[in-house]
XYZ file of C-alpha atoms in Angstrom:
465
model
C 69.345 92.573 109.280
C 70.295 95.432 111.845
C 73.679 96.400 110.958
C 73.686 99.507 113.473
C 76.566 98.679 116.149
C 75.946 98.910 120.176
C 77.586 101.052 122.387
C 80.591 101.442 122.324
C 81.090 101.293 126.099
C 81.070 97.754 127.067
C 84.504 96.773 127.820
C 87.070 94.185 126.923
C 86.673 92.363 130.480
C 90.025 92.725 131.232
C 91.467 95.242 133.139
C 94.244 97.671 130.936
C 98.163 96.845 131.077
C 99.889 98.025 134.391
C 102.055 100.526 131.934
C 98.774 102.523 130.533
C 97.862 103.384 134.323
C 94.581 104.909 135.528
C 93.421 107.004 132.875
C 91.028 109.907 132.847
C 87.487 110.146 130.947
C 87.395 111.395 127.657
C 84.256 113.611 128.197
C 84.729 115.857 131.110
C 88.571 115.145 131.674
C 91.958 114.919 130.455
C 93.537 111.680 129.072
C 96.563 110.591 130.676
C 99.862 112.555 129.658
C 102.555 110.736 127.572
C 104.719 109.257 129.945
C 108.302 110.678 128.708
C 109.302 107.424 127.673
C 109.799 106.264 124.105
C 108.131 103.004 122.580
C 109.417 103.814 119.371
C 112.619 105.504 118.102
C 113.490 105.971 114.807
C 116.931 107.354 114.133
C 118.503 108.701 110.344
C 116.075 106.463 108.777
C 116.430 107.194 104.632
C 114.947 104.927 101.926
C 115.523 105.486 98.250
C 113.205 104.664 95.778
C 115.817 101.565 93.982
C 119.095 100.017 95.013
C 121.254 102.863 93.267
C 122.702 105.194 94.997
C 122.230 107.974 93.056
C 118.338 107.224 92.926
C 116.190 109.992 94.549
C 115.140 109.278 98.012
C 111.674 109.333 99.092
C 112.903 109.574 102.845
C 115.800 111.689 103.826
C 117.165 111.058 107.586
C 114.300 111.070 109.586
C 114.231 111.224 113.235
C 111.621 111.041 115.610
C 110.121 109.136 118.726
C 106.608 108.415 119.620
C 106.208 108.137 124.055
C 104.152 105.464 125.827
C 100.216 107.322 126.410
C 100.629 109.039 123.143
C 99.130 109.561 119.623
C 101.673 111.127 117.127
C 100.696 111.918 113.171
C 102.607 111.980 110.834
C 101.088 114.558 108.439
C 101.958 115.205 104.844
C 101.057 115.926 101.107
C 101.167 112.905 98.695
C 105.183 112.348 98.050
C 105.866 113.087 101.688
C 106.796 109.201 102.165
C 104.772 108.964 105.508
C 103.220 105.350 104.297
C 106.760 104.507 103.597
C 107.988 105.249 106.690
C 104.903 103.784 108.283
C 105.527 100.501 106.610
C 109.417 100.467 107.622
C 108.492 100.947 111.274
C 106.215 97.796 111.178
C 108.919 95.981 109.604
C 107.439 95.303 106.094
C 109.953 97.652 104.311
C 113.917 97.739 104.811
C 115.508 101.264 105.055
C 118.225 102.653 102.884
C 120.193 104.015 105.935
C 118.893 104.558 109.908
C 117.247 102.207 112.573
C 113.999 102.012 114.206
C 113.776 100.602 117.634
C 110.383 99.254 118.997
C 110.186 98.888 122.806
C 113.974 99.241 122.540
C 114.507 95.838 120.093
C 115.582 96.487 116.770
C 113.158 96.209 113.905
C 114.201 93.831 111.335
C 111.205 92.001 110.002
C 107.406 92.231 111.100
C 107.359 92.871 114.596
C 105.160 91.302 117.294
C 104.839 94.551 119.373
C 103.218 96.497 116.592
C 99.731 95.971 114.744
C 98.631 97.991 111.680
C 95.400 99.570 110.643
C 95.074 100.122 106.711
C 92.831 102.338 104.785
C 91.460 99.669 102.662
C 89.982 97.823 105.168
C 92.152 94.692 104.204
C 89.613 91.788 105.229
C 89.551 88.269 104.073
C 86.440 88.063 102.387
C 86.208 84.613 102.430
C 86.169 84.965 106.742
C 83.909 85.809 109.087
C 84.145 88.742 111.475
C 85.339 86.376 114.395
C 87.610 84.400 112.078
C 89.571 87.927 110.771
C 89.949 89.245 113.607
C 91.631 85.652 114.733
C 94.077 85.857 111.981
C 97.099 87.665 114.019
C 96.216 85.397 116.361
C 96.543 82.464 114.641
C 100.006 83.776 113.146
C 101.351 83.605 116.684
C 100.239 80.393 117.803
C 98.034 81.191 120.392
C 95.823 78.282 122.059
C 92.155 77.766 120.338
C 90.218 78.694 123.540
C 92.302 82.041 124.369
C 92.753 83.219 120.684
C 88.217 82.811 120.639
C 88.294 84.452 124.269
C 90.597 87.700 123.180
C 88.884 87.961 119.619
C 85.104 87.916 120.984
C 86.482 90.594 123.603
C 87.840 92.700 121.033
C 84.616 92.720 118.783
C 82.577 93.508 121.581
C 85.007 96.533 122.532
C 84.718 97.726 119.076
C 80.843 97.707 118.696
C 80.331 94.559 116.520
C 78.793 92.424 119.208
C 76.293 90.040 117.150
C 78.369 90.043 114.085
C 80.718 87.771 114.546
C 79.670 85.182 112.271
C 78.990 87.992 109.432
C 81.027 88.431 106.224
C 82.729 91.329 105.340
C 80.194 91.433 102.429
C 77.495 91.918 105.035
C 78.393 94.964 106.849
C 78.844 98.691 106.030
C 82.114 100.333 105.364
C 82.171 101.862 108.901
C 81.714 98.651 109.945
C 84.750 97.291 108.156
C 86.945 99.341 109.098
C 86.017 98.473 112.904
C 86.906 94.948 112.336
C 90.271 96.206 110.938
C 90.626 97.814 114.321
C 89.500 95.154 116.067
C 92.177 92.551 114.413
C 95.043 95.322 115.542
C 93.662 95.817 118.862
C 93.419 91.890 119.748
C 97.069 91.530 119.417
C 97.662 94.320 122.384
C 100.219 96.004 120.547
C 102.677 98.023 122.165
C 102.196 100.638 119.001
C 99.504 101.037 117.156
C 100.254 102.190 113.380
C 96.930 103.654 111.522
C 97.627 104.049 107.833
C 94.685 106.757 106.905
C 92.188 104.425 108.635
C 89.163 106.634 108.142
C 89.661 108.105 104.690
C 87.702 105.250 102.695
C 84.951 106.053 104.715
C 82.224 109.244 104.244
C 82.397 112.004 106.274
C 79.716 111.121 108.727
C 80.770 107.495 109.129
C 84.410 108.650 109.638
C 83.857 110.907 112.088
C 81.708 108.283 114.119
C 84.219 106.097 114.209
C 86.880 108.249 115.030
C 85.351 109.686 117.722
C 84.386 106.361 119.106
C 88.151 105.386 119.144
C 89.106 108.600 121.007
C 86.590 107.755 123.672
C 88.078 104.300 124.190
C 91.737 105.743 123.956
C 90.539 108.350 126.712
C 88.884 105.840 128.999
C 91.881 103.636 129.158
C 90.528 100.974 127.517
C 92.754 100.220 124.772
C 95.459 97.540 125.618
C 97.877 99.922 123.384
C 100.967 101.574 124.397
C 100.465 104.430 121.678
C 99.397 105.240 118.230
C 100.797 106.557 115.280
C 98.659 107.840 112.891
C 99.614 108.438 109.067
C 96.980 111.084 107.536
C 96.705 114.332 105.099
C 93.557 115.347 107.041
C 94.637 118.710 109.052
C 91.575 118.634 111.199
C 91.716 115.223 111.753
C 95.279 115.311 113.283
C 94.461 118.012 115.713
C 91.598 116.458 116.680
C 93.014 113.206 117.813
C 96.750 113.632 118.378
C 99.182 114.979 121.116
C 101.805 115.634 118.501
C 102.273 116.181 114.985
C 105.036 115.598 112.686
C 104.657 117.720 109.574
C 106.747 115.654 106.618
C 107.815 118.028 103.795
C 107.908 116.068 100.181
C 110.179 114.831 97.409
C 111.820 113.577 99.812
C 110.277 112.990 102.869
C 111.597 114.903 105.805
C 110.332 116.084 109.548
C 109.727 120.042 108.242
C 108.049 120.806 111.673
C 107.147 119.434 114.722
C 103.533 120.834 116.680
C 102.565 120.296 120.313
C 98.640 119.950 120.715
C 97.879 121.100 123.813
C 94.192 121.964 123.535
C 91.704 120.255 126.063
C 89.669 117.101 125.248
C 87.080 116.897 123.955
C 88.458 118.965 120.926
C 85.601 120.976 118.903
C 86.361 122.151 115.467
C 84.473 125.320 115.774
C 86.746 126.522 118.701
C 88.811 129.598 117.479
C 91.968 127.514 119.128
C 91.058 124.976 116.763
C 90.348 126.736 114.042
C 94.099 128.769 114.772
C 95.931 126.125 114.796
C 94.357 124.194 111.513
C 95.163 127.588 109.550
C 98.385 127.453 111.108
C 99.398 124.451 109.869
C 97.628 124.951 106.392
C 100.624 127.878 106.166
C 103.464 125.282 106.853
C 102.299 122.852 104.298
C 101.646 125.416 101.811
C 105.020 127.105 102.430
C 107.604 126.738 99.508
C 110.525 128.237 98.366
C 109.698 131.586 95.913
C 110.290 131.690 92.815
C 111.533 135.255 91.923
C 110.271 136.658 88.582
C 113.257 136.308 85.984
C 114.592 132.865 87.484
C 113.867 131.258 83.819
C 117.379 131.844 83.381
C 118.708 129.819 85.927
C 118.855 126.401 84.753
C 119.527 124.631 87.733
C 115.925 125.894 89.359
C 114.146 125.403 86.317
C 115.351 121.526 86.437
C 114.512 121.055 90.336
C 111.113 122.581 90.456
C 108.386 119.827 90.736
C 105.353 120.775 89.525
C 102.108 118.940 90.192
C 100.148 118.126 87.395
C 96.573 120.325 87.888
C 94.224 121.209 84.891
C 94.166 124.847 84.083
C 90.363 124.193 84.918
C 90.470 123.906 88.325
C 93.250 126.757 88.772
C 90.385 128.642 87.127
C 87.547 127.456 88.921
C 89.373 128.291 92.593
C 89.997 131.813 91.372
C 86.592 132.150 90.045
C 85.387 130.668 93.478
C 87.777 133.033 95.929
C 87.418 136.201 93.733
C 83.313 135.752 93.898
C 81.298 136.807 96.688
C 81.249 136.359 99.905
C 84.945 135.985 99.652
C 86.219 138.911 97.500
C 89.409 137.431 97.333
C 90.544 136.012 100.445
C 88.869 132.710 101.822
C 89.939 130.129 104.964
C 91.212 127.261 102.802
C 89.562 124.544 105.598
C 86.312 126.707 104.829
C 86.281 126.197 101.125
C 87.510 122.234 101.425
C 84.284 121.922 103.845
C 81.801 123.628 100.926
C 83.486 121.672 98.248
C 83.700 118.098 100.120
C 87.674 118.298 98.604
C 90.145 116.524 100.487
C 92.532 118.915 102.243
C 95.866 116.886 99.758
C 93.690 118.140 96.470
C 93.009 121.668 97.686
C 96.581 122.254 98.857
C 97.942 121.196 95.801
C 95.702 123.446 93.761
C 96.490 126.659 96.034
C 100.302 125.664 96.003
C 100.115 125.885 92.422
C 98.503 128.916 92.178
C 101.095 130.303 94.768
C 103.716 128.632 92.469
C 102.514 130.374 89.730
C 102.293 133.821 91.263
C 98.108 134.294 91.501
C 97.724 133.869 94.862
C 99.240 133.728 98.644
C 98.801 131.377 101.295
C 99.135 132.816 105.056
C 98.015 130.502 107.566
C 95.080 128.745 106.129
C 93.913 131.680 103.745
C 94.280 132.127 100.292
C 94.978 135.727 99.066
C 94.270 136.181 95.416
C 96.908 138.650 93.680
C 95.177 141.411 91.352
C 96.193 139.247 88.279
C 94.321 136.920 89.354
C 91.248 138.706 90.071
C 91.982 140.204 86.698
C 91.973 136.670 85.344
C 88.348 135.343 87.300
C 86.632 138.554 85.435
C 88.332 138.671 81.789
C 87.603 136.476 79.080
C 89.377 133.874 77.165
C 91.679 135.599 75.320
C 92.551 137.775 78.364
C 93.234 134.833 80.860
C 95.462 133.042 77.933
C 97.393 135.690 77.982
C 97.773 136.621 81.542
C 98.368 132.756 82.125
C 101.124 132.906 79.634
C 102.897 135.887 81.172
C 102.708 134.457 84.756
C 103.785 130.579 83.419
C 106.956 132.086 81.587
C 107.814 134.464 84.688
C 107.281 132.252 86.985
C 108.198 128.406 86.158
C 111.506 128.363 84.831
C 111.064 124.961 83.036
C 108.752 126.958 80.603
C 111.113 129.435 79.215
C 113.837 126.502 78.809
C 111.507 124.312 76.828
C 110.750 127.364 74.777
C 114.309 128.517 74.521
C 115.252 125.666 73.212
C 112.534 124.753 70.424
C 113.249 128.774 69.822
C 116.803 127.556 69.246
C 116.636 124.473 67.067
C 115.783 124.964 62.942
C 113.126 123.215 63.185
C 111.555 124.271 66.150
C 111.677 121.053 67.469
C 112.464 118.481 70.708
C 111.506 115.320 71.639
C 110.425 114.501 75.162
C 113.307 112.171 76.177
C 115.296 115.381 76.062
C 113.673 117.110 78.434
C 112.779 114.038 80.682
C 116.311 113.091 81.086
C 117.540 116.465 82.488
C 114.861 116.470 84.787
C 115.573 112.845 86.070
C 118.997 114.278 87.352
C 116.854 116.094 89.876
C 113.869 114.024 90.824
C 112.206 110.686 90.572
C 111.198 109.516 87.146
C 107.642 109.360 88.187
C 108.117 113.208 89.383
C 109.315 114.065 86.414
C 106.583 112.615 84.293
C 103.927 114.814 86.483
C 105.836 117.979 86.266
C 106.394 117.297 82.312
C 102.671 116.397 81.956
C 101.611 119.639 84.179
C 104.026 121.625 81.809
C 102.246 120.367 78.664
C 98.773 121.117 80.272
C 99.504 124.408 81.036
C 101.654 125.457 78.032
C 98.924 124.093 75.576
C 96.829 126.264 77.322
C 99.032 129.342 77.549
C 99.847 128.741 73.776
C 103.370 129.340 74.350
C 104.411 125.622 72.595
C 102.848 122.661 71.932
C 103.169 118.974 72.366
C 102.316 116.054 69.654
C 101.345 113.076 71.990
C 102.028 110.506 68.917
C 105.462 111.876 68.047
C 106.166 112.678 71.503
C 107.323 116.065 70.147
C 107.423 119.299 71.767
C 106.977 122.107 69.243
C 106.019 125.981 68.531
C 102.535 126.402 67.409
C 101.959 127.018 63.415
C 101.755 130.790 63.770
C 105.527 130.860 65.561
C 106.847 128.188 63.116
C 105.523 130.548 60.043
């Protein structure tokens, strides 16, 4: 069976809705500008991890709008609450406080004017392509004849004409995601929510599906009012969107808003495209710096969240950037592409090196500090000494745990002793990741040890003696 979809240039057979107007062609023209009329309004939305009013916030007072004819990205790291916000907008989750309105109507449950495409395809394996696409219409009690007509038109639009009776197992990943798009588009939603819809696809397939979607949007053949895209892929956001909202993490807030005015089609190698990507990399890695000596500040030690990145990965990135052709300075997007490493994963490593004082991230470039270059070229003993020095100087929690152990007669302390302190400042999950990172780094640096069987922190044998 030939599973290559035919050209996406086949129309729906129905005219675009009146509020979309006459769209320009994406290639050789410009798509219609946002109308300035919000279809989505989010005001003061906050969300806690649980019902406890003292529990940490996932989202903290988020305000945003999406206009008709606009594609907006929610761009952020893991922990920024972007997927949580998307589910609140869809009516699948309730917020702790704040309001969401779609087309002027408050959202208090699953909204008819909203459709969603998920990262994991979320198809019913026992249903055919046609039956999967009809699911939403069936839930709305659309008559059978109209339901079939609309579903077939959507299948044709996204390039799967001829595969109506195929089952998901017979389709490639890209084709299954096209079915997910068809199932959402057939509902003619006022706003289409995309939850990292391309991240489960390989690079080439993702680029094809992404470009085909932009073609249809630019040609005005999608009967939807606006698009809200959740992603952690910076280049994807710049390629697709009119505006980008950069979310901070733990809790999620809108930290920056960027209007993307680059003409379509957008070329990734264009200097203006690269400059904007680098600028956003810089925004996403910006964080408060911990000054040397801050280990004496208890509040700083208990509020600094640590990403669990292994010392092998940290050492590997320092070695890569130190070597030719980078010689201590490298472009993060280039490294991400070369290593086939996700933006989220690479930013976590770069951010950790910056936190430890081994590097600086400026406008998408990572610049190694002299100590990092010395580390990259040193033997193991020297590496451990350098790492220990930076850990105690730059990470307050390291000095705090070490002091507690030194002050106790038996030089031991149970894990809950530090977990309880951390959970006053962060969620249980973040506190757990912070301690895992601390344990891993401290073992490598040999500043203290941890016994997983007894869940006890202790000084090493030589210091104990």
